[in-house]
CSV table of C-alpha atoms and ligand atoms in Angstrom, one decimal:
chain,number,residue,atom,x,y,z
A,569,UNK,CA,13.2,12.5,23.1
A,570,UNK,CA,12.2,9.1,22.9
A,571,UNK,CA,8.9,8.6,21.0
A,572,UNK,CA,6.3,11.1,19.4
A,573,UNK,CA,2.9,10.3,19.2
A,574,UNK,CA,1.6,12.1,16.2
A,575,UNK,CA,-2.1,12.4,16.3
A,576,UNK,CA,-4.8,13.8,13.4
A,577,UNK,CA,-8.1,15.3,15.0
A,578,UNK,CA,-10.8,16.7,13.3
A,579,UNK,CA,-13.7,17.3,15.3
A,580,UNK,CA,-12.9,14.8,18.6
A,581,UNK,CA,-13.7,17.0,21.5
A,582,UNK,CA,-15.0,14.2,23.8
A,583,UNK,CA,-12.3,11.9,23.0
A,584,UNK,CA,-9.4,14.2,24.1
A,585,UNK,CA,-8.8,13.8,27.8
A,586,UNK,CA,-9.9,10.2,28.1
A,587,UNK,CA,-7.0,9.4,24.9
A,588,UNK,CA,-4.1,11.8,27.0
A,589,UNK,CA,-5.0,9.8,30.3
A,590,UNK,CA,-4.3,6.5,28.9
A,591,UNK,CA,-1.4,7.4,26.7
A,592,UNK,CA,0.5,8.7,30.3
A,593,UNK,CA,-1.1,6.0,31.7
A,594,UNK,CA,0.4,3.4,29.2
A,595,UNK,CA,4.3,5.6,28.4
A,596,UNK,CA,4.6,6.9,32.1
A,597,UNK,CA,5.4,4.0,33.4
A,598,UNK,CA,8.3,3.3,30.9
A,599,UNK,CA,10.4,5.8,32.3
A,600,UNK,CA,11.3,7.3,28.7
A,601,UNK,CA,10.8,10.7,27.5
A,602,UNK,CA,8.1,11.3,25.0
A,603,UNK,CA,5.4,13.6,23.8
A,604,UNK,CA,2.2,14.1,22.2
A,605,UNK,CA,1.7,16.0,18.7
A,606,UNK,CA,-2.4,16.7,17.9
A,607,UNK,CA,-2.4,17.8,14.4
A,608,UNK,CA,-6.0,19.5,14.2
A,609,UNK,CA,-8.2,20.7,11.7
A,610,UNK,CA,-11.2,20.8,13.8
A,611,UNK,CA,-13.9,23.5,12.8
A,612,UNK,CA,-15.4,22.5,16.6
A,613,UNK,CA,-13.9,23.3,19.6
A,614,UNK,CA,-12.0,20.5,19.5
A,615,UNK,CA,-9.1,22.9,19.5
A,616,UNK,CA,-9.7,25.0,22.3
A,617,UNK,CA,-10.0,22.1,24.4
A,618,UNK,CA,-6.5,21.2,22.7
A,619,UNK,CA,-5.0,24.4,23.8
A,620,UNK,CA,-6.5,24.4,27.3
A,621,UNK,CA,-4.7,20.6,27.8
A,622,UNK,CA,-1.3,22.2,26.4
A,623,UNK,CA,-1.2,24.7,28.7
A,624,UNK,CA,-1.7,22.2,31.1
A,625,UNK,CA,0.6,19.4,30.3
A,626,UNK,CA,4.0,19.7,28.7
A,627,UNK,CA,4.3,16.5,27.3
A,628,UNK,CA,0.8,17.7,24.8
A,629,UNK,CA,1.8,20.2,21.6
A,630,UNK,CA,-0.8,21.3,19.3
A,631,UNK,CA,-0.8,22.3,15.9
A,632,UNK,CA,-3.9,24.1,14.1
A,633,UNK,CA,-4.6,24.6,10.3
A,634,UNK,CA,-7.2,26.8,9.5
A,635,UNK,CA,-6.9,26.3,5.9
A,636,UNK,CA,-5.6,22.8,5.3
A,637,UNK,CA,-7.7,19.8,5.8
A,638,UNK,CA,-6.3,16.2,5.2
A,639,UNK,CA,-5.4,13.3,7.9
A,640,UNK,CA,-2.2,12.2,6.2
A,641,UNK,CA,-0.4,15.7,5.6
A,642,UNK,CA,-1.8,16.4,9.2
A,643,UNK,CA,0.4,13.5,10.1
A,644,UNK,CA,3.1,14.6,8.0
A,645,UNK,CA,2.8,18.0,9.5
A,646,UNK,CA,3.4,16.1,13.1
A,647,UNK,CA,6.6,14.5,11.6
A,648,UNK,CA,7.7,17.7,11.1
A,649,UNK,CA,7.3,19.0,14.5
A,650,UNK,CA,8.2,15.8,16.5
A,651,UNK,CA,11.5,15.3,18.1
A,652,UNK,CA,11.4,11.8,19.3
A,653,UNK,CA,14.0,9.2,18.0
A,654,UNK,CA,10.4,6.9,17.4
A,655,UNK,CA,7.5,8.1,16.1
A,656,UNK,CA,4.2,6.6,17.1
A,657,UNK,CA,0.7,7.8,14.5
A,658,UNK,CA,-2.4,7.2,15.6
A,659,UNK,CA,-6.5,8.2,15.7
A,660,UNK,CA,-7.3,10.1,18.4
A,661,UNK,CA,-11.0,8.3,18.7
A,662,UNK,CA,-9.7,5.5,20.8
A,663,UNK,CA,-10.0,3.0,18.3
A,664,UNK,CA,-6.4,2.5,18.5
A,665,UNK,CA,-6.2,1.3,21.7
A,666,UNK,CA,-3.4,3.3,23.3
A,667,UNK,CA,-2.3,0.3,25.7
A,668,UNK,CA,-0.2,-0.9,23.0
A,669,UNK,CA,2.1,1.9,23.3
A,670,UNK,CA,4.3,-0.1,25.1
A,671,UNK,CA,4.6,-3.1,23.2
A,672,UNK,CA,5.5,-0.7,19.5
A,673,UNK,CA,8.1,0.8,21.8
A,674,UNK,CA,9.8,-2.7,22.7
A,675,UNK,CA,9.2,-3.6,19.3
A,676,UNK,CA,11.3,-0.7,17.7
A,677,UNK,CA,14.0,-0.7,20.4
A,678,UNK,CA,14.8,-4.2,19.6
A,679,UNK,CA,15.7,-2.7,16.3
A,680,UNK,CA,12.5,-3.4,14.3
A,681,UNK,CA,11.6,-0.3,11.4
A,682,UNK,CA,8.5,0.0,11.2
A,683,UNK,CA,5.7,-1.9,13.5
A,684,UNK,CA,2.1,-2.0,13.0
A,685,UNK,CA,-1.0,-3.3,15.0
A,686,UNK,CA,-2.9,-5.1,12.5
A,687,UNK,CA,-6.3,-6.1,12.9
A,688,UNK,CA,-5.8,-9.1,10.1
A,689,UNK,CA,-2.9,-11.0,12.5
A,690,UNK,CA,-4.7,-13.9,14.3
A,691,UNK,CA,-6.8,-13.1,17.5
A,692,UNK,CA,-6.9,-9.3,15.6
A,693,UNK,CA,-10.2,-7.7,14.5
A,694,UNK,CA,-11.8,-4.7,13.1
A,695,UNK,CA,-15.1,-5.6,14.8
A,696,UNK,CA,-15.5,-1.5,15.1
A,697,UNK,CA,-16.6,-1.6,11.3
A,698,UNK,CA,-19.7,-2.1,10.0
A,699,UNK,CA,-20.1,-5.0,7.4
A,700,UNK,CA,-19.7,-1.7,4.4
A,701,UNK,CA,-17.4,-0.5,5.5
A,702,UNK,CA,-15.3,-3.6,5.9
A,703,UNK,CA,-15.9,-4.7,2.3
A,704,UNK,CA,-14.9,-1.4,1.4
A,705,UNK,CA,-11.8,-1.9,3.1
A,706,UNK,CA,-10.9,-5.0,2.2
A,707,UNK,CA,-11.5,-4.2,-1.5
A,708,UNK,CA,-8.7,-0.8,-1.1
A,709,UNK,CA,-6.7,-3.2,0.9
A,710,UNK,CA,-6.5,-5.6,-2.2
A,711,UNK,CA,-5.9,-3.1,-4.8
A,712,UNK,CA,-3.4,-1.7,-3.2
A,713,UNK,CA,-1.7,-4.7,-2.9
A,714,UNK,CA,-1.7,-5.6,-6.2
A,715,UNK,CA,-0.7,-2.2,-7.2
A,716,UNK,CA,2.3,-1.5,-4.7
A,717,UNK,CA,4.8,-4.8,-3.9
A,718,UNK,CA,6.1,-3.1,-0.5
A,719,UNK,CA,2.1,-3.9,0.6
A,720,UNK,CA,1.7,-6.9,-0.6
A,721,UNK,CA,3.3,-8.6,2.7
A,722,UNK,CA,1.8,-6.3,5.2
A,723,UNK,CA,-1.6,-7.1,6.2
A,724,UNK,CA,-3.0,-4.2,7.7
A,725,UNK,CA,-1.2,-2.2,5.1
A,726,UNK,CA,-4.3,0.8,5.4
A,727,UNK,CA,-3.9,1.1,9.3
A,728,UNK,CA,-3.5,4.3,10.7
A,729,UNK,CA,-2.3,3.3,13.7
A,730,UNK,CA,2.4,2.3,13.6
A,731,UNK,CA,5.3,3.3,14.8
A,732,UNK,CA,8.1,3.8,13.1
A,733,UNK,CA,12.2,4.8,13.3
A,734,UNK,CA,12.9,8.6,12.5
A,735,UNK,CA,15.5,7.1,9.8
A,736,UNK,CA,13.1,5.1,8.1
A,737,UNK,CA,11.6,8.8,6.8
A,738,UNK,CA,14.3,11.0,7.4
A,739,UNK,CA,15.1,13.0,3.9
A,740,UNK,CA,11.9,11.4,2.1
A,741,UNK,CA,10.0,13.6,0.6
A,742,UNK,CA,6.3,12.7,1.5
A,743,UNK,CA,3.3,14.1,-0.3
A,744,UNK,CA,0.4,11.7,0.0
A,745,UNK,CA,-3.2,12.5,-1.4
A,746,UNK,CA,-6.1,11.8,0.9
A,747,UNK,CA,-6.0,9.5,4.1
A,748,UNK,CA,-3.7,6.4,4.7
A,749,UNK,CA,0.0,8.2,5.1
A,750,UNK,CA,0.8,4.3,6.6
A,751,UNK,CA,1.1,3.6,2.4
A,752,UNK,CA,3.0,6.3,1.8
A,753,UNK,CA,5.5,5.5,4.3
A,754,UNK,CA,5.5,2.0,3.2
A,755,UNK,CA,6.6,2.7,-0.5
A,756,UNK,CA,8.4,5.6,0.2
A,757,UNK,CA,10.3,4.9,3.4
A,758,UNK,CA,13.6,3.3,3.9
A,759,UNK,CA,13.4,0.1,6.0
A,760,UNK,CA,14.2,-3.5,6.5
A,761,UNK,CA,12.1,-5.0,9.0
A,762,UNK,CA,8.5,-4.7,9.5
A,763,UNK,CA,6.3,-6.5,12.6
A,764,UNK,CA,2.7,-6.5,13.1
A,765,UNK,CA,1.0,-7.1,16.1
A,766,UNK,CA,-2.3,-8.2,16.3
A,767,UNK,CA,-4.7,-5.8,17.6
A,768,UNK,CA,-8.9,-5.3,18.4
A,769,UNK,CA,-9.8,-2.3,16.6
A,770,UNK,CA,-13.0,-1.2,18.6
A,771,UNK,CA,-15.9,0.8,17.7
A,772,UNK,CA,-16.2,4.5,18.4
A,773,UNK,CA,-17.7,5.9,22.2
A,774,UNK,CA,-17.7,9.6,20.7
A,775,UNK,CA,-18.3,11.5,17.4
A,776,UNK,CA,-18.0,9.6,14.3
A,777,UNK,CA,-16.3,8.6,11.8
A,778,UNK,CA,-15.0,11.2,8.5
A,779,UNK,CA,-14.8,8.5,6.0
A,780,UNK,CA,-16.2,9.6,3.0
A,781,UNK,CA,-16.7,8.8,-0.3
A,782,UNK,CA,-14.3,11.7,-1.3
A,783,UNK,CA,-11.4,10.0,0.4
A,784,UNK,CA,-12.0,6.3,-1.4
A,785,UNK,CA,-11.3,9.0,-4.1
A,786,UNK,CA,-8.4,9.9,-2.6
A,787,UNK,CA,-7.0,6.6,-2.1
A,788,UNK,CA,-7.2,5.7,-5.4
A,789,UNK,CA,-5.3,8.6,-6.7
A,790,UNK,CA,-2.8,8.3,-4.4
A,791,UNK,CA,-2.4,4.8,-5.2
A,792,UNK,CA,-2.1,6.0,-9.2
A,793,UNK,CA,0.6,8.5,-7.6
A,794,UNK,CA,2.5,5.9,-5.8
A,795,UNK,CA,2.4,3.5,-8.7
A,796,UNK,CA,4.1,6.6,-11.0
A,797,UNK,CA,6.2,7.1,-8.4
A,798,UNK,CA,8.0,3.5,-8.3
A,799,UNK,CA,10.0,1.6,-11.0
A,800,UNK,CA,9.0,-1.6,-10.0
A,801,UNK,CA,5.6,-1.1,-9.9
A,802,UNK,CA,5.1,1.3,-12.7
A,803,UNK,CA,6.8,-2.0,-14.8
A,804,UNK,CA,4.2,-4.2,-13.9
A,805,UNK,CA,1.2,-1.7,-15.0
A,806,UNK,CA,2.8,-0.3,-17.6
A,807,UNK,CA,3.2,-4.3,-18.7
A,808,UNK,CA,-0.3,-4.9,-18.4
A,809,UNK,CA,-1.4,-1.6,-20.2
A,810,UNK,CA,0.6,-2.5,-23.2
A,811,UNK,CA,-0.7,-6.5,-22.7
A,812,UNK,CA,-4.4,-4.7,-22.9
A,813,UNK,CA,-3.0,-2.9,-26.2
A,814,UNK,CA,-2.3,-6.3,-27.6
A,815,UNK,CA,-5.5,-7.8,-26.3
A,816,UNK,CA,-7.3,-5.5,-29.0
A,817,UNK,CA,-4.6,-6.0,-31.3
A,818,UNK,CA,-5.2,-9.6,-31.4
A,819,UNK,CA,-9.0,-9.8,-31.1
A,820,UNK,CA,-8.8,-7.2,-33.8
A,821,UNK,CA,-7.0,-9.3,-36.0
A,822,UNK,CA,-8.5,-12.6,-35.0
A,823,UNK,CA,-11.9,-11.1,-36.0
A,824,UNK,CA,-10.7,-10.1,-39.3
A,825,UNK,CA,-9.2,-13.0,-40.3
A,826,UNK,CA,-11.9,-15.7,-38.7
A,827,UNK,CA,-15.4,-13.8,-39.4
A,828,UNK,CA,-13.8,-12.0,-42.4
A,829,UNK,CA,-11.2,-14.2,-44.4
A,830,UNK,CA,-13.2,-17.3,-42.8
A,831,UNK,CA,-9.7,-18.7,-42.1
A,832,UNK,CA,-9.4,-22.0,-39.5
A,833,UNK,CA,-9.5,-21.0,-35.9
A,834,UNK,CA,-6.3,-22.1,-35.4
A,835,UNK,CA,-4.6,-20.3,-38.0
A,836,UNK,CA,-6.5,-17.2,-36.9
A,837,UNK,CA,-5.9,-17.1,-33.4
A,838,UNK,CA,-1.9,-17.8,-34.5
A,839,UNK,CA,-1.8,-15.4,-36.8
A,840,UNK,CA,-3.6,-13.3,-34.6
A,841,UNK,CA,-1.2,-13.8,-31.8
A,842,UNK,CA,2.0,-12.9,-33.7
A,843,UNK,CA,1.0,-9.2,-34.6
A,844,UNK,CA,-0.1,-8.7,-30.6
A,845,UNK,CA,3.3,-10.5,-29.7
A,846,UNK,CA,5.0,-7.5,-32.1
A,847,UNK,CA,3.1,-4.9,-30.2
A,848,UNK,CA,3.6,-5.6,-26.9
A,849,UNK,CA,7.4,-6.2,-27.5
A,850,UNK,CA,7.6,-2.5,-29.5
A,851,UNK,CA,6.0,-0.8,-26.4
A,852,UNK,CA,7.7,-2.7,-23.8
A,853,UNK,CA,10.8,-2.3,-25.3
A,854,UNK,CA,10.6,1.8,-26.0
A,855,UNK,CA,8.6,2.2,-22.3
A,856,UNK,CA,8.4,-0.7,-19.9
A,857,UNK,CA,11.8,-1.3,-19.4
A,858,UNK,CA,12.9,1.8,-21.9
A,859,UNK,CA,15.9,3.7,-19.6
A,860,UNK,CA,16.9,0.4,-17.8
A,861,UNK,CA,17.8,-1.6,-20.5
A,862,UNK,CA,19.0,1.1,-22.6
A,863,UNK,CA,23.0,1.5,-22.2
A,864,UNK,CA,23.3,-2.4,-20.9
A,865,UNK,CA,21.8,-3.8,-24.5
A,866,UNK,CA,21.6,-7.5,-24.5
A,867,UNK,CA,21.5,-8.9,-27.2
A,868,UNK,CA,19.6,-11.7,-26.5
A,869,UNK,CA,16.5,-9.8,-25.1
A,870,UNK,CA,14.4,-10.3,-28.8
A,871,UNK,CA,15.2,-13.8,-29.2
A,872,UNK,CA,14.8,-14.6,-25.7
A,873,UNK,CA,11.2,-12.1,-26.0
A,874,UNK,CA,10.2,-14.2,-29.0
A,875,UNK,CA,10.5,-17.2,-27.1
A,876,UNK,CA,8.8,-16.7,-24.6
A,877,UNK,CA,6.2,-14.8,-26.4
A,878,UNK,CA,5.9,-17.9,-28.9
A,879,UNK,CA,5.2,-20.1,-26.0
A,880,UNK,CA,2.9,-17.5,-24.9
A,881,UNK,CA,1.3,-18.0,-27.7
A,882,UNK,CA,0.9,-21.4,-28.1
A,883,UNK,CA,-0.8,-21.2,-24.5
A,884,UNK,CA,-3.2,-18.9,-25.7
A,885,UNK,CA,-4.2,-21.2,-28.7
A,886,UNK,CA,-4.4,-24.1,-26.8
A,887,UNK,CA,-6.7,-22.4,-24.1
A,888,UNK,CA,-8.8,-21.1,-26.9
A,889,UNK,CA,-9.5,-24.4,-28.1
A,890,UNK,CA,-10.1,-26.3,-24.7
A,891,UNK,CA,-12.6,-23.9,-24.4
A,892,UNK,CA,-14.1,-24.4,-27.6
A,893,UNK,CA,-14.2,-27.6,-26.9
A,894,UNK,CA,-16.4,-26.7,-23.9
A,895,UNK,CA,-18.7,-24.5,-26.3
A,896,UNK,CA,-16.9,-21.2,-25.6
A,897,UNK,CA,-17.3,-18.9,-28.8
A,898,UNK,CA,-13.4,-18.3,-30.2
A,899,UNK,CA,-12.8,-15.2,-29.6
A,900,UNK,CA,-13.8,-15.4,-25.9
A,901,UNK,CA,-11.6,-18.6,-25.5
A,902,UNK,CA,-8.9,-16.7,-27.4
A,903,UNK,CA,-9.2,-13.5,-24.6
A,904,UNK,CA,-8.6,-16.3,-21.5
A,905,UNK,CA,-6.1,-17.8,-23.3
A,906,UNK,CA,-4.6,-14.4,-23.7
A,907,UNK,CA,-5.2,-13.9,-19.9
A,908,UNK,CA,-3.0,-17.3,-19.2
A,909,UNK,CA,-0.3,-16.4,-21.4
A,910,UNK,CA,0.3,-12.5,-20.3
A,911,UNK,CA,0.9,-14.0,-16.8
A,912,UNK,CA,3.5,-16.2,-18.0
A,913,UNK,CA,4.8,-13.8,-20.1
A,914,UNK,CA,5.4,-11.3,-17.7
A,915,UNK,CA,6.5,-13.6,-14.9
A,916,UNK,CA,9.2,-15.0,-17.6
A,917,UNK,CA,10.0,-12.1,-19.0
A,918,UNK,CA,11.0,-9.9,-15.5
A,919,UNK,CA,12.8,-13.3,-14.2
A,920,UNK,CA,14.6,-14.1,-18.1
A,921,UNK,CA,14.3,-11.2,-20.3
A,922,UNK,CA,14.7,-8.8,-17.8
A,923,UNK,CA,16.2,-10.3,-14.8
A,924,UNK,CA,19.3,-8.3,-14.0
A,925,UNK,CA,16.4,-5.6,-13.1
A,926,UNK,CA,14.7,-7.9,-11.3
A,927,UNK,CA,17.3,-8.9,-9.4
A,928,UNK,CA,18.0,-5.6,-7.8
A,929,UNK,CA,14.0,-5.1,-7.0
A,930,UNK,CA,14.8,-8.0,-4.9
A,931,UNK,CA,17.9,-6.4,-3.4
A,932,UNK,CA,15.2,-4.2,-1.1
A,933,UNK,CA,13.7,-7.6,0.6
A,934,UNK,CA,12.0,-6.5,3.6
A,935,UNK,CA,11.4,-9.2,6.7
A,936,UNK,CA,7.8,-8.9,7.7
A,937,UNK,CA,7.2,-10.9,11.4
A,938,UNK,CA,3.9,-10.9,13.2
A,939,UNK,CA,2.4,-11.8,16.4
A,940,UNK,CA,-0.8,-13.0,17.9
A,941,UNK,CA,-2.2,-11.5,20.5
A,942,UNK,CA,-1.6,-14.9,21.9
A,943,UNK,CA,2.3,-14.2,21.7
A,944,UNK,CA,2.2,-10.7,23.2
A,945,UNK,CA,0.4,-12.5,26.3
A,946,UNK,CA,2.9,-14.6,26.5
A,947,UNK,CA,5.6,-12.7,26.3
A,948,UNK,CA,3.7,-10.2,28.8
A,949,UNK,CA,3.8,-13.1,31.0
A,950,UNK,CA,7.3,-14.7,30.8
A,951,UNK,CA,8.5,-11.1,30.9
A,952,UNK,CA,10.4,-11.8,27.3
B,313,GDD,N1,-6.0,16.7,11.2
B,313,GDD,C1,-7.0,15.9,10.6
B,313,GDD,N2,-7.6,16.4,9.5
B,313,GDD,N3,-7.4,14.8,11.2
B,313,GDD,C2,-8.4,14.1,10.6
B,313,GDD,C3,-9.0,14.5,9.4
B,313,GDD,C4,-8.5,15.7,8.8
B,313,GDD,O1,-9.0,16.2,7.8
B,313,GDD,N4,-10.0,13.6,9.1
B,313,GDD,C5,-9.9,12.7,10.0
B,313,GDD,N5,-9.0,13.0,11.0
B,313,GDD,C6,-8.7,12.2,12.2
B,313,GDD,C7,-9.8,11.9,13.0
B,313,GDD,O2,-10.1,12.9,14.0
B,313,GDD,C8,-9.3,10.6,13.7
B,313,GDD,O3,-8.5,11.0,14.8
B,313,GDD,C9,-8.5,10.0,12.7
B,313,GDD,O4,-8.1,11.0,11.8
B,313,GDD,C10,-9.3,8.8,11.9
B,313,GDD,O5,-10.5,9.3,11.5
B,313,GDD,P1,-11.9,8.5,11.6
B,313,GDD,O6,-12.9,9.4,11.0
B,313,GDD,O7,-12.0,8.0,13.0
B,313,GDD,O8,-11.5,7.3,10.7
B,313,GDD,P2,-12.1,5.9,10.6
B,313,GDD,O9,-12.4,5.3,11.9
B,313,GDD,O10,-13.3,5.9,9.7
B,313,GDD,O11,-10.9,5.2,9.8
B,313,GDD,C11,-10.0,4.5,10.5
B,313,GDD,O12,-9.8,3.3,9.9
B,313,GDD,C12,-8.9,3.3,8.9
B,313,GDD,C13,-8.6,1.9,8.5
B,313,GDD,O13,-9.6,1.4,7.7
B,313,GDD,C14,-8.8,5.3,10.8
B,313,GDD,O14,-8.1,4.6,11.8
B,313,GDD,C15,-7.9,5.4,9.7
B,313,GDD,O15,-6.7,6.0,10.1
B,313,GDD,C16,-7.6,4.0,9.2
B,313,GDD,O16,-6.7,4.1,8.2
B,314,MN,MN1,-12.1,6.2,13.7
C-alpha cells in the first residue's frame, strides 16, 4: 500500500461523498495503491453513511468509537489501522483541499519526512477563519513555539492537514491530549526533513466547526505534556522557572536592603543580585541540568556560572539605572534589567556552561524547505 489517508469525522454527513470523489479524483490518476481510513465519532449519521460508502468502495475503511471522542487519538487510532508506506491526515470538511494529494505524495517520494500544507507560506491563507479565531490561532501557534524547539521552524505547526513516512512514527509511542496530533508528531517523531507547501485553507460548505473552548484547554495541556516530555525543552522552562525564583529572591532582597537598610541603589540592587545569582545556580545545578551533568563533572561549570552570572549582573544594574535615569522607580528598573540579563544568562550558559548538551540538541537539526504556491505552478508547469 502506498499512501493512507487518515481522516477524523465527527458529525460531517454532507461532506462525505463530495471529500471520497475528489480524493479518487486527485490519487486515481497516480496509478498507486492507497486507501482511505474515517476515524468517526459521529453521534449523527454520519456513520451510517460511512458504512454504506465502505460497502461500496474498497479503497474506504471505517472505524467507529462509541465511547472515545478526540480528533488526535482518532488520528492515532487511523495510524494504527493504515497500511500505506505514507500516511496522509486530514479534515474531512473540505477545508483541506484534497487536490493537493498529489503534490504531498511527490513530496515524500523524493524522500522528504514529513510535508505540510501551510497556510503561513507565501500565496497561503486561512481566509476560512474568522478574525477570532485567527488570533486565537496565532496566539497557540506562538506559544507553542516558544515552548517546543522542533515547532519553532514550522509555520503551520497547528495544521491538521500532512503527510508523513511510516518510519518517522513507527515505534513512537503517541498519546496526545486534545486536538493538533500534527505537534505531537513533530516532537515526538523521528525525521530529518520537513517541507511545507503553501496552501488556501477555505471556509466550510457543510456543518461547522468543533472548536471549542475545551480543546484551547486541551492544547495547552498537551503542550505542558510535551514540554515534560523533552529534555531540551523541559531545560529552557525549567531555567526560566528557577530565573522567576530568583526574580523574587532579588526584589526581595533589593526591597530590604533599599526601603529598609536605606542602602545606595547601587549597592542594593548588587547585593541584591548576588543572593538571586546563588539561587538560581543551586536549583539549576540540582534540576536543570541535574542527570546530564552529573557523572561528566566539570570543574569549571561554577566559575564559568559565576562569570557569566557576574556579568549578568552588572547588566541588570546598569539597566536598572538607565531607567532611573528615565524616572523608572528602582525596583521596576531592577525587574527589566533582570529580564535582560536572564536572556543572556541562559543563552551563555547552554552555549558555555553547558555546551557539550547543547551540542548534541543540535545533533537532531532538521531541514525545513517551503514552497509558494507560485513554485508548485511552476513546477506543475515545467513538469519538474
Ligand atoms: N473522530 C473525531 N473525533 N473527529 C473529530 C472530532 C472528534 O472528537 N472533533 C473534530 N473532528 C474532525 C472533524 O469532523 C473534522 O473532520 C476535523 O476533525 C476538524 O474539525 P473542525 O471542527 O472542522 O476543525 P476546525 O476547522 O475548527 O479546525 C481546523 O483548523 C485547525 C487549524 O487551526 C482543523 O483543520 C484542525 O485540524 C486544524 O488543526
Ligand atoms: Mn474545519
Amino acid at each position: 500500500m502506498d499512501v493512507s489517508v487518515v481522516i477524523p469525522t465527527y458529525n460531517e454527513r454532507d461532506n462525505i461523498h463530495p471529500l471520497v470523489e475528489r480524493i479518487h479524483q486527485a490519487l486515481a490518476p497516480l496509478g498507486i495503491s492507497y486507501e482511505i481510513w474515517f476515524v468517526d465519532d459521529s453521534s449523527d449519521d454520519t456513520v451510517a453513511v460511512l458504512r454504506d460508502l465502505e460497502a461500496r468502495d474498497p479503497a474506504v475503511h471505517v472505524f467507529h468509537r462509541d465511547h472515545e471522542r478526540g480528533l488526535a487519538s482518532a488520528v492515532v487510532r487511523g495510524f494504527e489501522k493504515a497500511q500505506g508506506r505514507y500516511l496522509v491526515v486530514m479534515d474531512a470538511d473540505l477545508q483541506h483541499p484534497p487536490e493537493l494529494l498529489p503534490a504531498i505524495y511527490e513530496r515524500l517520494e523524493s524522500g522528504i519526512d514529513v510535508v505540510i500544507p501551510s497556510r503561513f507560506v507565501e500565496g497561503g491563507s486561512d481566509g476560512g477563519l474568522g478574525p477570532l479565531r485567527k488570533l486565537i490561532s496565532w496566539t497557540a501557534r506562538v506559544i507553542g513555539q516558544l515552548a517546543l524547539h522542533r515547532l519553532r521552524k514550522i509555520s503551520d505547526c497547528t495544521s491538521g492537514f500532512f503527510g508523513l513516512r511510516r518510519e518517522v512514527i513507527e515505534g513512537v509511542e503517541l498519546n496526545p491530549i486534545g486536538w493538533k496530533i500534527l505537534i505531537e508528531v513533530l516532537v515526538k517523531g523521528r525525521y530529518r526533513s520537513v517541507h511545507e507547501i503553501a496552501y488556501e485553507f477555505v471556509a466550510r460548505d457543510f456543518g461547522e466547526s468543533k472548536m471549542s473552548l475545551k480543546e484551547q484547554w486541551n492544547y495547552f495541556r498537551h503542550l505542558v505534556r510535551l514540554v515534560s516530555q523533552s529534555p531540551p525543552d523541559r531545560r529552557f522552562f525549567l531555567f526560566c522557572l528557577i530565573g522567576l525564583s530568583g526574580v523574587v529572591v532579588n526584589e526581595a532582597v533589593l526591597s530590604l536592603l533599599w526601603y529598609g537598610f536605606h542602602l545606595r541603589d547601587t549597592v542594593a540592587s548588587v547585593a541584591a543580585s548576588f543572593v538571586a545569582m546563588l539561587n538560581n545556580y543551586f536549583w539549576n545545578d540540582r534540576v536543570t541540568w541535574k542527570s546530564e551533568s552529573s557523572g561528566r563533572g566539570w570543574g569549571w561549570k561554577l566559575p564559568v556560572f559565576v562569570g557569566i552570572s557576574v556579568v549578568g549582573i552588572a547588566i541588570t544594574t546598569l539597566v536598572m539605572r538607565g531607567c532611573e535615569g528615565f524616572g523608572v522607580p528602582v525596583p521596576a528598573g531592577q525587574a527589566i534589567g533582570i529580564l535582560v540579563s536572564t536572556a543572556w544568562s541562559y543563552w551563555m550558559n547552554s552555549r558555555v556552561t553547558w555546551r557539550n548538551i547543547e551540542r548534541e540538541a543540535r545533533g537532531d537539526a532538521i531541514v525545513v524547505t517551503r514552497e509558494s504556491v507560485r513554485d508548485s505552478l511552476m513546477r506543475a508547469k515545467t513538469g519538474a
